[in-house]
Short mmCIF file of C-alpha atoms and ligand atoms in Angstrom, two decimals:
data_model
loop_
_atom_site.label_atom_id
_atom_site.label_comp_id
_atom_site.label_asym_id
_atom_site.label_seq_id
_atom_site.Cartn_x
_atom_site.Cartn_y
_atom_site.Cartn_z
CA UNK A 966 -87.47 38.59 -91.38
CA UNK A 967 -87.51 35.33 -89.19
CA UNK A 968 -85.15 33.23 -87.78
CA UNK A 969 -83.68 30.55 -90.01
CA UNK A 970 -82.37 27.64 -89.25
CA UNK A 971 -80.01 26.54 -92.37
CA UNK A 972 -77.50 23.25 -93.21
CA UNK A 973 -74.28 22.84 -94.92
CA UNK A 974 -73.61 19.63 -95.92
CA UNK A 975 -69.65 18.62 -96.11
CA UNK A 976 -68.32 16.10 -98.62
CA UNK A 977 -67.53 12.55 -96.95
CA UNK A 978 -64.34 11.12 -96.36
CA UNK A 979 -65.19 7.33 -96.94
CA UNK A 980 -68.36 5.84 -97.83
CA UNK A 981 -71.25 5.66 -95.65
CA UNK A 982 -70.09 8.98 -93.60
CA UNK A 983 -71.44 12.22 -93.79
CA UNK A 984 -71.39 15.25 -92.00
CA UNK A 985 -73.23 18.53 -91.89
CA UNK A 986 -72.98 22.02 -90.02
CA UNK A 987 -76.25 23.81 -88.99
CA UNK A 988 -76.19 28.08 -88.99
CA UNK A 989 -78.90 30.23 -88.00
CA UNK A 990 -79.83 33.69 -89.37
CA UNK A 991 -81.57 36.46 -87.38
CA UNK A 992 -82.75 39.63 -89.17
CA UNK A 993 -82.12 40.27 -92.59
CA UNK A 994 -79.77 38.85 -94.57
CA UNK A 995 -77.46 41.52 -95.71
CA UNK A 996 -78.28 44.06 -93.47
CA UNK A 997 -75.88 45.86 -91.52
CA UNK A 998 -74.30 45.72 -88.63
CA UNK A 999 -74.19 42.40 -89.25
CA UNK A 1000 -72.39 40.16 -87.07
CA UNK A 1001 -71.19 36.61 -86.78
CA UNK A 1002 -70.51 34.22 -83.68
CA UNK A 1003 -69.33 30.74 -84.24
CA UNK A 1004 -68.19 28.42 -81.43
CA UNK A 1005 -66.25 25.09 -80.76
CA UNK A 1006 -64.21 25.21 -83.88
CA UNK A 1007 -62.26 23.33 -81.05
CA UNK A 1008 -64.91 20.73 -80.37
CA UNK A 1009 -63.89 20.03 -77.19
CA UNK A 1010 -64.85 23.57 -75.71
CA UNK A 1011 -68.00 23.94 -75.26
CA UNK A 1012 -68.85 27.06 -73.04
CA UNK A 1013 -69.33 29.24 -75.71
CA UNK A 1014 -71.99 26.58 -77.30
CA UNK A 1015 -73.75 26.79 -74.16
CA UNK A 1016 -73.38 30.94 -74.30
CA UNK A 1017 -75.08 30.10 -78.16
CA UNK A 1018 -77.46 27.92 -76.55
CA UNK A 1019 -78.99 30.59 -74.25
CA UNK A 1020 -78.08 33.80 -76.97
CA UNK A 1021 -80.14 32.06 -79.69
CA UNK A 1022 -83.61 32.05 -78.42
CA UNK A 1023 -83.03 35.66 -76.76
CA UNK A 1024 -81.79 36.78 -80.79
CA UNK A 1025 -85.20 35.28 -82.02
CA UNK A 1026 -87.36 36.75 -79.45
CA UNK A 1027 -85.76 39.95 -80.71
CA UNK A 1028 -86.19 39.22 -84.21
CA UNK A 1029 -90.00 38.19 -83.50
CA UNK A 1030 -90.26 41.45 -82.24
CA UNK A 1031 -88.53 43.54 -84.83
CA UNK A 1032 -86.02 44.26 -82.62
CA UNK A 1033 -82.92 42.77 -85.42
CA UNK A 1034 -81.81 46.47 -87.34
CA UNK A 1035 -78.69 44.37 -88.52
CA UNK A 1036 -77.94 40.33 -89.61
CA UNK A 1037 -76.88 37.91 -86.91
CA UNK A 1038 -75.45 34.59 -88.06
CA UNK A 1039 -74.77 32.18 -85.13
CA UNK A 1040 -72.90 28.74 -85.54
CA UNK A 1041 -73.49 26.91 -82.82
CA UNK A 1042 -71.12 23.89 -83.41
CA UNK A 1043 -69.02 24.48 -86.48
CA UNK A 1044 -66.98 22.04 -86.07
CA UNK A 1045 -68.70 18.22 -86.66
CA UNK A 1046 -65.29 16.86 -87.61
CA UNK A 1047 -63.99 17.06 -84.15
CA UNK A 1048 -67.38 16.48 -82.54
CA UNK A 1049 -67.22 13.26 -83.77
CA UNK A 1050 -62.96 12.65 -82.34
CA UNK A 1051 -64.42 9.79 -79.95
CA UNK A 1052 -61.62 7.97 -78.46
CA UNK A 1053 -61.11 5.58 -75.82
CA UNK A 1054 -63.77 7.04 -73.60
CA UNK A 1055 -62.47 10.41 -74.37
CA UNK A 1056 -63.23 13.22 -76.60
CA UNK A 1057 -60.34 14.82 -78.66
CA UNK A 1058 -61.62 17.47 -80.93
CA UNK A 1059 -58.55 20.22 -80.63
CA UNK A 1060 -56.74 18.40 -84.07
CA UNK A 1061 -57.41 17.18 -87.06
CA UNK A 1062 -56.77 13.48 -87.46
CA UNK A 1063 -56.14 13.17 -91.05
CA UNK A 1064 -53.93 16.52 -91.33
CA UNK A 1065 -52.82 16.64 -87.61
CA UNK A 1066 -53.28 20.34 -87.94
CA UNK A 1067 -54.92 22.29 -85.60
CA UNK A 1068 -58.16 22.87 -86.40
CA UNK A 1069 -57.75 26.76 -85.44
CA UNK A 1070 -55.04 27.08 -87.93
CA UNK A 1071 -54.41 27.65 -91.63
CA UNK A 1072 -58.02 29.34 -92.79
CA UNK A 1073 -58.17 31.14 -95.64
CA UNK A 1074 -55.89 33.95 -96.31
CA UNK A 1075 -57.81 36.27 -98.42
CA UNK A 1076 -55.85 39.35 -99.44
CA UNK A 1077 -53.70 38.43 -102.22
CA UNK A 1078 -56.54 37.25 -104.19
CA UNK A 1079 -58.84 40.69 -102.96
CA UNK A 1080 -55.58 42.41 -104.15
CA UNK A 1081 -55.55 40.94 -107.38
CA UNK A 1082 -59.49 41.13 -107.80
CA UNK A 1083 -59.66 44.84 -106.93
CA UNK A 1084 -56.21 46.04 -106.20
CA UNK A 1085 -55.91 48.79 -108.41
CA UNK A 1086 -59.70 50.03 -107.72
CA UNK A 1087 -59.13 51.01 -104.00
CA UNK A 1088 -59.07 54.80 -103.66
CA UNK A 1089 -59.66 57.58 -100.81
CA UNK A 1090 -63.25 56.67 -100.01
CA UNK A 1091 -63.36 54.12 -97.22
CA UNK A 1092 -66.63 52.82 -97.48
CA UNK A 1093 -66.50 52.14 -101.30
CA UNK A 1094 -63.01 50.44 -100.52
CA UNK A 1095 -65.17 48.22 -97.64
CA UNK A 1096 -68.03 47.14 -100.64
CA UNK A 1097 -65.44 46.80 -102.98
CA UNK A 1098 -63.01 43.99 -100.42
CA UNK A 1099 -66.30 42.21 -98.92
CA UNK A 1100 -67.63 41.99 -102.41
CA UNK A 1101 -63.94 40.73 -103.81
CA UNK A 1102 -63.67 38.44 -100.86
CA UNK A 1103 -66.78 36.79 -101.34
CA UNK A 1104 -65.90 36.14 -104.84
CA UNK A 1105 -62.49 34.42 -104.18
CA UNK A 1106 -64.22 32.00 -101.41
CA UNK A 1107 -66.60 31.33 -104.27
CA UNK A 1108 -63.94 30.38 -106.68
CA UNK A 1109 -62.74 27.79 -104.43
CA UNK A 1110 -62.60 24.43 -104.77
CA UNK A 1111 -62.49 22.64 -101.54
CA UNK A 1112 -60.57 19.35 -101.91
CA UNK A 1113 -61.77 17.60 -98.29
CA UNK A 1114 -64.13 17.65 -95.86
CA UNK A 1115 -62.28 20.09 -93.03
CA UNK A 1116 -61.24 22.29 -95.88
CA UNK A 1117 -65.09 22.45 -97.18
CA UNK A 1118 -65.30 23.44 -93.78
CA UNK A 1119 -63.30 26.34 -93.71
CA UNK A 1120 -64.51 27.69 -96.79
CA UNK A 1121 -67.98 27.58 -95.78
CA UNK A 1122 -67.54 29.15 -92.24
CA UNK A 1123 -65.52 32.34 -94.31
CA UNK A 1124 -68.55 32.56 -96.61
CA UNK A 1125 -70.92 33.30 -93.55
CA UNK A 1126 -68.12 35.31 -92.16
CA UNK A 1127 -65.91 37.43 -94.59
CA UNK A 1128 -68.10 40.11 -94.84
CA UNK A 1129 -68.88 40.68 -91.07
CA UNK A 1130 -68.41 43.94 -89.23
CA UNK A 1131 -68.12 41.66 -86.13
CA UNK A 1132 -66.99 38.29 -85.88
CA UNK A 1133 -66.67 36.24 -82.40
CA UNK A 1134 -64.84 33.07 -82.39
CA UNK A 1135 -65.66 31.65 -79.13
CA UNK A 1136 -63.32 28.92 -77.61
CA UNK A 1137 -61.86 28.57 -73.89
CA UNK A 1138 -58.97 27.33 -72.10
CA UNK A 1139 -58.15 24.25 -69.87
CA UNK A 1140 -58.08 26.11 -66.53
CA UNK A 1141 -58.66 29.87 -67.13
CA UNK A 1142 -60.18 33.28 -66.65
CA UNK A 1143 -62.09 34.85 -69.57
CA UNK A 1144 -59.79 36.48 -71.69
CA UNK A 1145 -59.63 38.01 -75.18
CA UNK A 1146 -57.38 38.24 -78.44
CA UNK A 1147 -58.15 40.78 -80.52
CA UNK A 1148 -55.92 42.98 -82.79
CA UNK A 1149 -54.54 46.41 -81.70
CA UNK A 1150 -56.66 48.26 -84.45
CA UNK A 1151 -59.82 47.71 -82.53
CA UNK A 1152 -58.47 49.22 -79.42
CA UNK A 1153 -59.83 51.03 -77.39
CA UNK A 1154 -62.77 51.44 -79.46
CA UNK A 1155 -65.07 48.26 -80.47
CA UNK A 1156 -63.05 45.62 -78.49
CA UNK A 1157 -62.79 48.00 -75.80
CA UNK A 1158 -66.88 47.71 -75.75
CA UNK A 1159 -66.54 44.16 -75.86
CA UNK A 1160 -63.95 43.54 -72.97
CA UNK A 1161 -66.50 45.64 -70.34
CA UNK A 1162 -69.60 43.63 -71.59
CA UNK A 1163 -68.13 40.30 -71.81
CA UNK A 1164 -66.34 41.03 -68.33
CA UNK A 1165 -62.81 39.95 -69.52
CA UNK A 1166 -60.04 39.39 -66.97
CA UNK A 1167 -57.45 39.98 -69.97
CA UNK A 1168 -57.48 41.36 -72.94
CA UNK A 1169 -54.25 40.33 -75.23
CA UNK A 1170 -53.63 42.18 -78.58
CA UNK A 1171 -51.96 41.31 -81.95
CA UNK A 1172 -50.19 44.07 -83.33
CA UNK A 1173 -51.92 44.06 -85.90
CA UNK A 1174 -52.72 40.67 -86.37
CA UNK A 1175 -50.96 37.20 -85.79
CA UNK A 1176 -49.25 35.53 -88.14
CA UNK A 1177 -50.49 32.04 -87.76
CA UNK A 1178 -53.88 31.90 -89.70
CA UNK A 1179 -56.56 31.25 -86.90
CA UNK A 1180 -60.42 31.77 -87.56
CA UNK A 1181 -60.39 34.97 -86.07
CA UNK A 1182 -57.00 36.11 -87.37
CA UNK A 1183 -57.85 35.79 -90.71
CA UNK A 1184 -61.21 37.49 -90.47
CA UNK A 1185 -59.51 40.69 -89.01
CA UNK A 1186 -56.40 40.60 -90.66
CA UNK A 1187 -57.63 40.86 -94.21
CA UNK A 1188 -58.39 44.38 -93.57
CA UNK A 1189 -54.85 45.25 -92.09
CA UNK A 1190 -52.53 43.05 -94.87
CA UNK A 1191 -54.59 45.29 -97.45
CA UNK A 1192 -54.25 48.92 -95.63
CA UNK A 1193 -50.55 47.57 -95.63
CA UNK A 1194 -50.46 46.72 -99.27
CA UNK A 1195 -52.41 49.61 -100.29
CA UNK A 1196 -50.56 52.32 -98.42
CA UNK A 1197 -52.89 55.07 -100.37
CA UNK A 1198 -55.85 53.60 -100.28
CA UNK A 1199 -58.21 54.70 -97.52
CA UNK A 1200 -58.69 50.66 -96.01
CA UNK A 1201 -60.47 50.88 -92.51
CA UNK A 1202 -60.62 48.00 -90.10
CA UNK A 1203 -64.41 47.02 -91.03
CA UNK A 1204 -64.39 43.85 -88.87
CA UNK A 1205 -64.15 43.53 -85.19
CA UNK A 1206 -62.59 40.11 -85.11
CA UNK A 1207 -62.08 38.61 -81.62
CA UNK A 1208 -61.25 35.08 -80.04
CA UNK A 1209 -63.48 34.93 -76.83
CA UNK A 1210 -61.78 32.04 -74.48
CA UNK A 1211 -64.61 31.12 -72.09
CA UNK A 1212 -62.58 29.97 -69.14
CA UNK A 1213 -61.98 26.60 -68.36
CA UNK A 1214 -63.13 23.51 -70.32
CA UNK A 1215 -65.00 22.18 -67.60
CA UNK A 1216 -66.94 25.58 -66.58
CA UNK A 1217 -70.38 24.91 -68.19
CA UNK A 1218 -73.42 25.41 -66.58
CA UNK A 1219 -77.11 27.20 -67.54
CA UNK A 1220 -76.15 29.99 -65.51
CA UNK A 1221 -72.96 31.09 -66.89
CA UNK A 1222 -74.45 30.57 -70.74
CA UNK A 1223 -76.92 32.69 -69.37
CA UNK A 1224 -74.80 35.32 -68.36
CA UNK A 1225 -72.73 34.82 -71.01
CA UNK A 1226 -75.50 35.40 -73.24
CA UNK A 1227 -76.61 38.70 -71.82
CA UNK A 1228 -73.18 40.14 -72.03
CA UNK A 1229 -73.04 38.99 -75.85
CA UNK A 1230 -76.57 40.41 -76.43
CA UNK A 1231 -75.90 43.73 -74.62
CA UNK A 1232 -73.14 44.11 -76.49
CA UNK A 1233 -74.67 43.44 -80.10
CA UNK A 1234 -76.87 45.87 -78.95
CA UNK A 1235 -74.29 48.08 -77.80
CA UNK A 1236 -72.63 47.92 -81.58
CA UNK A 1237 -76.36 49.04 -82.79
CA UNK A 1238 -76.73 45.39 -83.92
CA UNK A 1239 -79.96 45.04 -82.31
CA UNK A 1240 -82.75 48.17 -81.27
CA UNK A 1241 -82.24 49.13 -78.01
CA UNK A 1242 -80.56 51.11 -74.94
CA UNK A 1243 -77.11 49.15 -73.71
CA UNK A 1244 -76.85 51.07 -70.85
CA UNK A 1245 -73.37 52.01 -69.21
CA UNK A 1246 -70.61 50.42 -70.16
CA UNK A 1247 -69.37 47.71 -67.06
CA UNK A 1248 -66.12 48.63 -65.82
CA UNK A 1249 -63.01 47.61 -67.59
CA UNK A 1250 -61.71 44.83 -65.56
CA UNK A 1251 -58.14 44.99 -67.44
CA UNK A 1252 -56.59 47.00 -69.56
CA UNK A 1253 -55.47 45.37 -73.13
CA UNK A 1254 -51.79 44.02 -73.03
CA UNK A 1255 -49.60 43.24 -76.06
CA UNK A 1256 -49.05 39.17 -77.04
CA UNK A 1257 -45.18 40.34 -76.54
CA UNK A 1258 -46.00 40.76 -73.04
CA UNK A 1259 -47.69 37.30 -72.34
CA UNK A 1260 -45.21 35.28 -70.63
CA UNK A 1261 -45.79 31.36 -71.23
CA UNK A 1262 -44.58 29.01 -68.91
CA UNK A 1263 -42.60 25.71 -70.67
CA UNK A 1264 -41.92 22.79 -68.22
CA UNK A 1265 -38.27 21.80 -68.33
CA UNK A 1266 -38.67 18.16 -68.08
CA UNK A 1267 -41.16 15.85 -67.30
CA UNK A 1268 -43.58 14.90 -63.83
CA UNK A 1269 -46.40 15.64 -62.18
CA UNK A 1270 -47.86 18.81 -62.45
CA UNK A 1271 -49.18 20.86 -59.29
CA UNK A 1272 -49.83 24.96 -59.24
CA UNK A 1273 -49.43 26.91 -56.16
CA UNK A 1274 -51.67 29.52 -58.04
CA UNK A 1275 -54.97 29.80 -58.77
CA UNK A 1276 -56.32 30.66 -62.13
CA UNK A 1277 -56.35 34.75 -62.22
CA UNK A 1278 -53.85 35.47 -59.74
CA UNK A 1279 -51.72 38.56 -59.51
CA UNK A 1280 -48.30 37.54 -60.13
CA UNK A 1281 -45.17 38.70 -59.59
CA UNK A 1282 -41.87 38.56 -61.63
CA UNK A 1283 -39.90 35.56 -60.32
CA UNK A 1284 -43.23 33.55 -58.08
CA UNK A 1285 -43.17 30.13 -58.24
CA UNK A 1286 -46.51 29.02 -60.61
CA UNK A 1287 -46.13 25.80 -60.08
CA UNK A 1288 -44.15 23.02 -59.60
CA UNK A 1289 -43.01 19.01 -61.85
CA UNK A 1290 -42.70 16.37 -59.37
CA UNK A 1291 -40.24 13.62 -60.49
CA UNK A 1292 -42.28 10.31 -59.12
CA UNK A 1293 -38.54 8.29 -59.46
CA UNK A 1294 -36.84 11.19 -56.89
CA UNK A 1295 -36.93 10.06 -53.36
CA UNK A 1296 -35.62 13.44 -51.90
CA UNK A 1297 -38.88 14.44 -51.13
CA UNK A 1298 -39.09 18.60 -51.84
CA UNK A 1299 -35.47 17.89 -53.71
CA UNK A 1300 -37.74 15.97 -56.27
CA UNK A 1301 -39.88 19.18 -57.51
CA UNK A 1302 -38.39 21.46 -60.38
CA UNK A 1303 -40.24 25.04 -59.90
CA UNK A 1304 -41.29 27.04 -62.80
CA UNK A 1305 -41.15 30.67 -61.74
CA UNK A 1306 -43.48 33.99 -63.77
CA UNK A 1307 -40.96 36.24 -65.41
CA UNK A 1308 -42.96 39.20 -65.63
CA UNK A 1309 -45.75 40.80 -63.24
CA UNK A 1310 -49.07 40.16 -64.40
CA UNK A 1311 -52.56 38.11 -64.49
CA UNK A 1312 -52.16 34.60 -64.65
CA UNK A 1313 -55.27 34.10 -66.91
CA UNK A 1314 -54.44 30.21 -68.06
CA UNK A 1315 -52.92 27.25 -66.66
CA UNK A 1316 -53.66 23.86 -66.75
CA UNK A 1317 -55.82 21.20 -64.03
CA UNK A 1318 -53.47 20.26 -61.13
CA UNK A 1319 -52.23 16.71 -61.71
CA UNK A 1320 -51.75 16.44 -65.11
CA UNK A 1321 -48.34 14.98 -66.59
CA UNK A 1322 -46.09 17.54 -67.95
CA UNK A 1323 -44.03 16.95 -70.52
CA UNK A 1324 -40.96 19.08 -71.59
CA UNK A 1325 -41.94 21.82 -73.65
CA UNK A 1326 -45.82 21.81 -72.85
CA UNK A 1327 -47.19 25.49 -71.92
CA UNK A 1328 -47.86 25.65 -68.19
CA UNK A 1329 -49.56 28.65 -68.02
CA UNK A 1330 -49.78 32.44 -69.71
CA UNK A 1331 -49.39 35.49 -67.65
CA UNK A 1332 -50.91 38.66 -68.81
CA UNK A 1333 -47.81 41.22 -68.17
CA UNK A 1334 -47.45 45.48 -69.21
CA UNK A 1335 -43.81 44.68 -70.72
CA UNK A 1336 -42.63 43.49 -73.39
CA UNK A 1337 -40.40 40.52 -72.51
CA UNK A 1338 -37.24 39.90 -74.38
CA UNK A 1339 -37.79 36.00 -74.59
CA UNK A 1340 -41.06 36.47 -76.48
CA UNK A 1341 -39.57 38.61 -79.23
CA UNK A 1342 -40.61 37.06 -82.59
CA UNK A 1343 -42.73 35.06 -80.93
CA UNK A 1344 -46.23 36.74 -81.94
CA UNK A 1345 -49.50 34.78 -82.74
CA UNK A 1346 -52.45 33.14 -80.61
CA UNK A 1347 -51.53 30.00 -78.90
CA UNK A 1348 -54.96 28.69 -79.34
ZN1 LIG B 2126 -59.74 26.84 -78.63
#
């Protein structure tokens, strides 16, 4: 089957506006594996749309060839909303202006209205349990009625989604390593895979999933609210859903999309989503940590920010990160409040030296073995 190019068109928000997302599929639609990659549902990242950019012609070449066993769906952009956040010379594209909600928050949550669709059908055979959720998930996006533009959005991104045995929500961080989120269920297993091939510095799980509704979370977590609700019901984790953060913002360039893009495509050929031979797996640069072990750096007050660290350090429990200079203190070194790690780790995000800090903005995340007392209760993706 070719490549298609395909368009959603959103409703507009005032007259004279109107905005549409473009999706390609490769293979056959509703063949299996059948995975789906979207990027910059934060519109301001934009390594992962230029990992797309060099992934898509490599996925046609392999579906000119016959190569496709299983259905790829790539969005390149899904996000023309905050594309189009133009500001005073800047882009925004992280939050939704008319909501102020994140745009990586509050997607669909599917599993009370799978439950109540096919609830008392799940028994003890898994893959009938799998046709019968996609199937009921499908429906309930269906019955939907999308009152906006971002929330036509949402829905529309789940429909291509939902019923994915892989789905990759790539985004990336303001000064970072490439790291992962992904829920405990898939490891080691599939997001083991995907951790060598994609060369991640960090791998952070949700155990099993996070509570605030991001793409990814949702698309993974259906499958673990409904093994929960349905106790005797033989419910398998059918989707591998992972948030891929691509570094830092400004780290875009043809030859790490190209690289990127290799990784992605060995590994969709890894998952038998594509013919071929994957090869051996890269080594495992990190082993997957729990989100109860990420420490996350808060400034105290407010200054100018400078790090003593560089992104993917090896920290140590009590190192000075980085340091808020107060411009109005005249002590010199007197004037700079440090912010210390409190746990050994990888420091896998912080932010650009130089910014203005602000009290309560995150600093940085360390990667750490432990759990860590201060970030009990405190589970979910900060992205
Ligand atoms: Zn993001």
């Amino acid at each position: 089957m070719p490549h298609s190019k395909n368009r959603i068109t959103l409703p507009p928000m005032a007259p004279g506006n109107g905005r549409s997302i473009t999706w390609h599929r490769f293979g056959k639609a509703g063949a299996r594996p059948k995975a789906y990659l979207q990027a910059a549902i934060h519109a301001n990242e934009l390594p992962g749309v230029m990992a797309l950019h060099h992934l898509m012609p490599m996925l046609a070449d392999a579906d000119r060839r016959g190569r496709v066993r299983g259905e790829i769906v790539v969005v390149p952009a899904v996000n023309p909303i905050g594309l189009a956040q133009l500001a005073g010379n800047n882009h925004l594209g992280r939050y939704d202006f008319l909501g102020r909600e994140n745009f990586n928050r509050n997607w669909p949550e599917l599993s009370g209205a799978v439950a109540g669709l096919v609830g008392p059908r799940l028994g003890r055979d898994a893959a009938q349990n799998v046709a019968w959720i996609r199937s009921a998930a499908r429906t309930a996006l269906a019955a939907m009625r999308p009152a906006n533009e971002l929330q036509a959005l949402r829905v529309a991104a789940m429909k291509l989604s939902v019923d994915a045995d892989i789905v990759l929500d790539l985004h990336c961080d303001l000064e970072a390593v490439l790291h992962l989120f992904i829920s405990r269920s898939d490891w080691p297993g599939a997001a083991q895979a995907l951790a060598a091939d994609l060369g991640a510095a960090a791998t952070l799980y949700n155990d099993p999933f996070p509570e605030s509704l991001t793409f990814s979370g949702v698309n993974g977590a259906l499958w673990a609210r409904l093994a929960r609700r349905f106790p005797a019901a033989r419910i398998p984790q059918a989707c591998l859903s992972a948030t891929v953060e691509y570094r830092s913002q400004h780290e875009v360039s043809h030859a790490l999309g190209h690289a990127d893009a290799r990784n992605l495509y060995r590994f969709l050929v890894r998952r038998g989503v594509i013919a071929g031979r994957a090869g051996a797996l890269p080594r495992l640069k990190a082993q997957a940590t729990p989100m109860g072990a990420m420490d996350v750096g808060y400034a105290p007050r407010t200054g100018m920010l400078v790090y003593h660290l560089p992104k993917g350090a090896r920290v140590r429990k009590g190192m000075p990160v980085c340091e808020i200079v107060d411009p109005a203190d005249a002590r010199g070194p007197k004037a700079r409040t440090q912010v210390v790690a409190r746990t050994d780790g990888i420091l896998f995000s912080r932010k650009p030296d130089g910014r203005l800090a602000w009290p309560g903005a995150v600093l940085f995340r360390i990667a750490g073995a432990r759990l860590l007392a201060h970030r009990k209760g405190m589970s979910g993706l900060d992205d």
